[in-house]
mmCIF file of C-alpha atoms in Angstrom:
data_model
loop_
_atom_site.group_PDB
_atom_site.id
_atom_site.type_symbol
_atom_site.label_atom_id
_atom_site.label_comp_id
_atom_site.label_asym_id
_atom_site.label_seq_id
_atom_site.Cartn_x
_atom_site.Cartn_y
_atom_site.Cartn_z
ATOM 1 C CA UNK A 12 1.813 4.515 -7.157
ATOM 2 C CA UNK A 13 3.113 2.382 -9.986
ATOM 3 C CA UNK A 14 1.263 -0.879 -10.467
ATOM 4 C CA UNK A 15 3.079 -3.894 -9.061
ATOM 5 C CA UNK A 16 3.262 -6.990 -11.151
ATOM 6 C CA UNK A 17 1.977 -10.389 -10.461
ATOM 7 C CA UNK A 18 4.162 -13.158 -11.781
ATOM 8 C CA UNK A 19 2.206 -16.338 -12.422
ATOM 9 C CA UNK A 20 3.941 -19.625 -13.089
ATOM 10 C CA UNK A 21 1.783 -22.546 -14.098
ATOM 11 C CA UNK A 22 3.190 -26.029 -14.291
ATOM 12 C CA UNK A 23 1.331 -29.052 -15.533
ATOM 13 C CA UNK A 24 2.827 -31.977 -13.658
ATOM 14 C CA UNK A 25 2.934 -35.478 -15.054
ATOM 15 C CA UNK A 26 4.342 -37.881 -12.515
ATOM 16 C CA UNK A 27 7.779 -36.537 -11.689
ATOM 17 C CA UNK A 28 7.991 -34.504 -14.869
ATOM 18 C CA UNK A 29 6.841 -31.026 -15.705
ATOM 19 C CA UNK A 30 4.907 -31.737 -18.884
ATOM 20 C CA UNK A 31 4.370 -28.077 -19.590
ATOM 21 C CA UNK A 32 5.156 -24.761 -17.964
ATOM 22 C CA UNK A 33 5.826 -21.125 -18.802
ATOM 23 C CA UNK A 34 9.281 -21.840 -20.222
ATOM 24 C CA UNK A 35 8.180 -24.791 -22.344
ATOM 25 C CA UNK A 36 5.218 -22.821 -23.701
ATOM 26 C CA UNK A 37 7.564 -19.994 -24.709
ATOM 27 C CA UNK A 38 9.796 -22.554 -26.388
ATOM 28 C CA UNK A 39 6.877 -24.011 -28.362
ATOM 29 C CA UNK A 40 5.958 -20.528 -29.492
ATOM 30 C CA UNK A 41 9.520 -19.758 -30.555
ATOM 31 C CA UNK A 42 9.778 -23.042 -32.468
ATOM 32 C CA UNK A 43 6.543 -22.249 -34.282
ATOM 33 C CA UNK A 44 7.893 -18.796 -35.153
ATOM 34 C CA UNK A 45 11.384 -19.822 -36.263
ATOM 35 C CA UNK A 46 10.875 -23.351 -37.572
ATOM 36 C CA UNK A 47 14.003 -24.450 -35.757
ATOM 37 C CA UNK A 48 14.948 -25.646 -32.278
ATOM 38 C CA UNK A 49 18.357 -23.967 -32.464
ATOM 39 C CA UNK A 50 16.892 -20.634 -33.585
ATOM 40 C CA UNK A 51 14.215 -20.882 -30.891
ATOM 41 C CA UNK A 52 16.891 -21.617 -28.286
ATOM 42 C CA UNK A 53 18.916 -18.616 -29.413
ATOM 43 C CA UNK A 54 15.841 -16.383 -29.285
ATOM 44 C CA UNK A 55 15.182 -17.451 -25.690
ATOM 45 C CA UNK A 56 18.813 -17.299 -24.634
ATOM 46 C CA UNK A 57 19.130 -20.975 -23.787
ATOM 47 C CA UNK A 58 21.477 -23.643 -25.059
ATOM 48 C CA UNK A 59 20.421 -25.914 -27.893
ATOM 49 C CA UNK A 60 20.928 -28.867 -25.575
ATOM 50 C CA UNK A 61 18.539 -27.458 -22.992
ATOM 51 C CA UNK A 62 15.910 -26.643 -25.622
ATOM 52 C CA UNK A 63 16.223 -30.129 -27.066
ATOM 53 C CA UNK A 64 15.778 -31.701 -23.620
ATOM 54 C CA UNK A 65 12.668 -29.600 -22.935
ATOM 55 C CA UNK A 66 11.184 -30.647 -26.282
ATOM 56 C CA UNK A 67 12.046 -34.268 -25.554
ATOM 57 C CA UNK A 68 10.283 -34.121 -22.178
ATOM 58 C CA UNK A 69 7.162 -32.612 -23.736
ATOM 59 C CA UNK A 70 7.143 -35.138 -26.538
ATOM 60 C CA UNK A 71 7.347 -37.982 -24.024
ATOM 61 C CA UNK A 72 4.662 -36.652 -21.685
ATOM 62 C CA UNK A 73 1.976 -36.233 -24.320
ATOM 63 C CA UNK A 74 0.184 -38.974 -26.234
ATOM 64 C CA UNK A 75 1.743 -37.805 -29.498
ATOM 65 C CA UNK A 76 4.693 -35.463 -30.025
ATOM 66 C CA UNK A 77 4.167 -31.715 -29.844
ATOM 67 C CA UNK A 78 7.197 -30.986 -32.014
ATOM 68 C CA UNK A 79 8.452 -32.853 -35.059
ATOM 69 C CA UNK A 80 11.502 -32.464 -37.218
ATOM 70 C CA UNK A 81 11.165 -33.406 -40.853
ATOM 71 C CA UNK A 82 14.226 -34.159 -42.883
ATOM 72 C CA UNK A 83 14.643 -33.789 -46.609
ATOM 73 C CA UNK A 84 12.198 -32.079 -48.942
ATOM 74 C CA UNK A 85 12.878 -29.069 -51.122
ATOM 75 C CA UNK A 86 13.743 -26.870 -48.137
ATOM 76 C CA UNK A 87 15.919 -29.443 -46.410
ATOM 77 C CA UNK A 88 13.354 -30.200 -43.723
ATOM 78 C CA UNK A 89 12.532 -28.201 -40.634
ATOM 79 C CA UNK A 90 11.033 -28.323 -37.190
ATOM 80 C CA UNK A 91 7.439 -27.480 -36.489
ATOM 81 C CA UNK A 92 4.611 -27.942 -34.041
ATOM 82 C CA UNK A 93 2.246 -30.799 -34.658
ATOM 83 C CA UNK A 94 -1.500 -30.249 -34.605
ATOM 84 C CA UNK A 95 -1.462 -31.335 -30.951
ATOM 85 C CA UNK A 96 1.437 -28.980 -30.256
ATOM 86 C CA UNK A 97 -0.569 -26.059 -31.599
ATOM 87 C CA UNK A 98 -3.600 -27.061 -29.525
ATOM 88 C CA UNK A 99 -1.611 -27.574 -26.325
ATOM 89 C CA UNK A 100 0.083 -24.199 -26.688
ATOM 90 C CA UNK A 101 -3.247 -22.504 -27.315
ATOM 91 C CA UNK A 102 -4.913 -24.053 -24.254
ATOM 92 C CA UNK A 103 -1.905 -23.217 -22.066
ATOM 93 C CA UNK A 104 -2.061 -19.570 -23.164
ATOM 94 C CA UNK A 105 -5.779 -19.528 -22.416
ATOM 95 C CA UNK A 106 -5.037 -20.985 -18.987
ATOM 96 C CA UNK A 107 -2.440 -18.284 -18.308
ATOM 97 C CA UNK A 108 -4.892 -15.611 -19.373
ATOM 98 C CA UNK A 109 -7.627 -17.041 -17.147
ATOM 99 C CA UNK A 110 -5.257 -17.127 -14.170
ATOM 100 C CA UNK A 111 -4.216 -13.541 -14.791
ATOM 101 C CA UNK A 112 -7.798 -12.334 -14.959
ATOM 102 C CA UNK A 113 -8.825 -14.293 -11.866
ATOM 103 C CA UNK A 114 -5.972 -12.958 -9.750
ATOM 104 C CA UNK A 115 -6.199 -9.320 -10.819
ATOM 105 C CA UNK A 116 -8.686 -8.066 -8.206
ATOM 106 C CA UNK A 117 -6.702 -9.710 -5.409
ATOM 107 C CA UNK A 118 -3.466 -8.308 -6.763
ATOM 108 C CA UNK A 119 -4.952 -4.818 -6.648
ATOM 109 C CA UNK A 120 -6.077 -5.384 -3.086
ATOM 110 C CA UNK A 121 -2.574 -6.482 -2.082
ATOM 111 C CA UNK A 122 -0.951 -3.668 -4.055
ATOM 112 C CA UNK A 123 -2.644 -0.981 -2.010
ATOM 113 C CA UNK A 124 -0.742 -2.244 1.044
ATOM 114 C CA UNK A 125 2.671 -2.068 -0.594
ATOM 115 C CA UNK A 126 5.101 0.741 0.111
ATOM 116 C CA UNK A 127 5.000 3.309 -2.702
ATOM 117 C CA UNK B 17 -5.966 -42.130 -15.678
ATOM 118 C CA UNK B 18 -4.820 -40.447 -12.509
ATOM 119 C CA UNK B 19 -5.407 -36.724 -12.439
ATOM 120 C CA UNK B 20 -2.312 -34.667 -13.122
ATOM 121 C CA UNK B 21 -1.596 -31.725 -10.910
ATOM 122 C CA UNK B 22 -1.299 -28.138 -11.754
ATOM 123 C CA UNK B 23 1.319 -26.302 -9.753
ATOM 124 C CA UNK B 24 0.571 -22.600 -9.487
ATOM 125 C CA UNK B 25 3.135 -20.141 -8.207
ATOM 126 C CA UNK B 26 2.028 -16.595 -7.663
ATOM 127 C CA UNK B 27 4.510 -13.867 -6.937
ATOM 128 C CA UNK B 28 3.637 -10.321 -6.066
ATOM 129 C CA UNK B 29 6.541 -8.255 -7.317
ATOM 130 C CA UNK B 30 7.553 -4.978 -5.764
ATOM 131 C CA UNK B 31 10.362 -3.390 -7.726
ATOM 132 C CA UNK B 32 13.140 -5.942 -7.662
ATOM 133 C CA UNK B 33 11.742 -7.731 -4.641
ATOM 134 C CA UNK B 34 9.223 -10.512 -4.322
ATOM 135 C CA UNK B 35 6.922 -8.976 -1.742
ATOM 136 C CA UNK B 36 4.898 -12.136 -1.405
ATOM 137 C CA UNK B 37 4.815 -15.593 -2.931
ATOM 138 C CA UNK B 38 3.833 -19.159 -2.136
ATOM 139 C CA UNK B 39 6.788 -19.696 0.202
ATOM 140 C CA UNK B 40 6.346 -16.448 2.095
ATOM 141 C CA UNK B 41 2.623 -17.108 2.511
ATOM 142 C CA UNK B 42 3.391 -20.540 3.957
ATOM 143 C CA UNK B 43 5.863 -18.898 6.304
ATOM 144 C CA UNK B 44 3.287 -16.367 7.498
ATOM 145 C CA UNK B 45 0.868 -19.202 8.161
ATOM 146 C CA UNK B 46 3.477 -21.177 10.087
ATOM 147 C CA UNK B 47 4.402 -18.129 12.180
ATOM 148 C CA UNK B 48 0.737 -17.570 12.999
ATOM 149 C CA UNK B 49 0.444 -21.222 14.023
ATOM 150 C CA UNK B 50 3.621 -21.501 16.076
ATOM 151 C CA UNK B 51 4.121 -17.952 17.390
ATOM 152 C CA UNK B 52 7.790 -18.197 16.544
ATOM 153 C CA UNK B 53 10.010 -17.625 13.516
ATOM 154 C CA UNK B 54 12.375 -20.415 14.534
ATOM 155 C CA UNK B 55 9.536 -22.907 15.034
ATOM 156 C CA UNK B 56 7.971 -21.843 11.737
ATOM 157 C CA UNK B 57 11.325 -22.281 9.979
ATOM 158 C CA UNK B 58 11.711 -25.748 11.474
ATOM 159 C CA UNK B 59 8.194 -26.694 10.391
ATOM 160 C CA UNK B 60 8.957 -25.650 6.817
ATOM 161 C CA UNK B 61 12.423 -27.203 6.760
ATOM 162 C CA UNK B 62 14.273 -23.946 6.251
ATOM 163 C CA UNK B 63 17.015 -22.261 8.234
ATOM 164 C CA UNK B 64 16.167 -19.610 10.797
ATOM 165 C CA UNK B 65 18.317 -17.194 8.857
ATOM 166 C CA UNK B 66 16.348 -17.753 5.646
ATOM 167 C CA UNK B 67 13.014 -17.402 7.436
ATOM 168 C CA UNK B 68 14.191 -14.209 9.092
ATOM 169 C CA UNK B 69 15.288 -12.759 5.737
ATOM 170 C CA UNK B 70 11.940 -13.596 4.132
ATOM 171 C CA UNK B 71 10.116 -11.911 7.000
ATOM 172 C CA UNK B 72 12.403 -8.908 6.729
ATOM 173 C CA UNK B 73 11.680 -8.567 2.992
ATOM 174 C CA UNK B 74 7.940 -8.741 3.585
ATOM 175 C CA UNK B 75 8.099 -6.230 6.399
ATOM 176 C CA UNK B 76 9.989 -3.802 4.179
ATOM 177 C CA UNK B 77 7.737 -4.177 1.143
ATOM 178 C CA UNK B 78 4.491 -3.443 2.930
ATOM 179 C CA UNK B 79 3.388 -0.141 4.439
ATOM 180 C CA UNK B 80 3.461 -1.621 7.929
ATOM 181 C CA UNK B 81 5.104 -4.853 9.108
ATOM 182 C CA UNK B 82 3.300 -8.153 8.591
ATOM 183 C CA UNK B 83 5.149 -9.821 11.461
ATOM 184 C CA UNK B 84 6.127 -8.386 14.819
ATOM 185 C CA UNK B 85 8.126 -9.756 17.708
ATOM 186 C CA UNK B 86 7.214 -8.587 21.153
ATOM 187 C CA UNK B 87 9.680 -8.903 23.957
ATOM 188 C CA UNK B 88 8.949 -9.238 27.643
ATOM 189 C CA UNK B 89 5.530 -9.863 29.145
ATOM 190 C CA UNK B 90 4.494 -12.811 31.267
ATOM 191 C CA UNK B 91 5.238 -15.317 28.475
ATOM 192 C CA UNK B 92 8.568 -13.799 27.508
ATOM 193 C CA UNK B 93 7.212 -12.250 24.321
ATOM 194 C CA UNK B 94 6.566 -13.931 21.016
ATOM 195 C CA UNK B 95 6.176 -13.421 17.328
ATOM 196 C CA UNK B 96 2.873 -12.934 15.626
ATOM 197 C CA UNK B 97 1.182 -11.581 12.554
ATOM 198 C CA UNK B 98 -0.042 -8.034 12.665
ATOM 199 C CA UNK B 99 -3.559 -7.187 11.565
ATOM 200 C CA UNK B 100 -2.151 -6.369 8.124
ATOM 201 C CA UNK B 101 -0.248 -9.662 8.118
ATOM 202 C CA UNK B 102 -3.474 -11.563 8.707
ATOM 203 C CA UNK B 103 -5.249 -9.627 5.955
ATOM 204 C CA UNK B 104 -2.434 -10.044 3.439
ATOM 205 C CA UNK B 105 -2.260 -13.785 4.075
ATOM 206 C CA UNK B 106 -6.007 -14.107 3.682
ATOM 207 C CA UNK B 107 -6.104 -12.208 0.373
ATOM 208 C CA UNK B 108 -3.142 -14.204 -0.959
ATOM 209 C CA UNK B 109 -4.924 -17.479 -0.143
ATOM 210 C CA UNK B 110 -8.056 -16.186 -1.867
ATOM 211 C CA UNK B 111 -5.937 -15.282 -4.880
ATOM 212 C CA UNK B 112 -4.429 -18.779 -4.970
ATOM 213 C CA UNK B 113 -7.881 -20.300 -4.764
ATOM 214 C CA UNK B 114 -9.191 -18.081 -7.565
ATOM 215 C CA UNK B 115 -6.251 -19.029 -9.785
ATOM 216 C CA UNK B 116 -6.821 -22.714 -9.083
ATOM 217 C CA UNK B 117 -10.484 -22.498 -9.961
ATOM 218 C CA UNK B 118 -9.854 -20.478 -13.103
ATOM 219 C CA UNK B 119 -7.237 -22.876 -14.438
ATOM 220 C CA UNK B 120 -9.069 -26.118 -13.658
ATOM 221 C CA UNK B 121 -11.042 -26.495 -16.922
ATOM 222 C CA UNK B 122 -7.911 -25.851 -18.979
ATOM 223 C CA UNK B 123 -5.914 -28.268 -16.893
ATOM 224 C CA UNK B 124 -8.483 -30.965 -17.582
ATOM 225 C CA UNK B 125 -8.322 -30.217 -21.272
ATOM 226 C CA UNK B 126 -4.530 -30.547 -21.243
ATOM 227 C CA UNK B 127 -4.654 -33.652 -19.064
ATOM 228 C CA UNK B 128 -6.606 -35.636 -21.628
ATOM 229 C CA UNK B 129 -3.626 -35.317 -23.977
ATOM 230 C CA UNK B 130 -1.093 -36.652 -21.491
ATOM 231 C CA UNK B 131 0.228 -40.206 -21.664
ATOM 232 C CA UNK B 132 -1.546 -42.420 -19.152
#
């Protein structure tokens, strides 16, 4: 019997907004890796506009921005995570990991009842 | 500061199907409570057709059906959860509870960084 998967989606709600979720966390990670919203968007297969809107929502939900774009400088600026952005991403990944570990025994119990 | 909410969606995948998820678990619970797919659908604000399809998917993913409809009898039959249906629902609720407990400390950590 091949192991079934459990798909866990965590969303941190802030009023009517989703301050952070699986997709936004992936976007933060891609921005940190590429140093660019447009490159991060491309990597995740989403439009630049959508990526920008997700970043804007995050930046508005948190006390200080998670992502900043600097202009000028010797490299012509760039986009990066702020200190808070790095922390938020780290805690979200820890939360995902904790959820995965906590659900695993129940998943295995359910899996034994699935058709092979 | 009002507490933000964490929204957790768990999906048990079986090949290309979602064998069980938050919506299907709610449907099982509503069927158990009402003894009827159409009443359960009404209670959850979904069409009978959609409820029936969700039940059909569940019944096909598990080794034996989770929901059965009996015809005839002094009450004209009815729909109910099988023993496996009851067990599966119970384990899924336990899994949701475990995920909620595991994520709570991280949620609180994230919440302190949200705008009031």
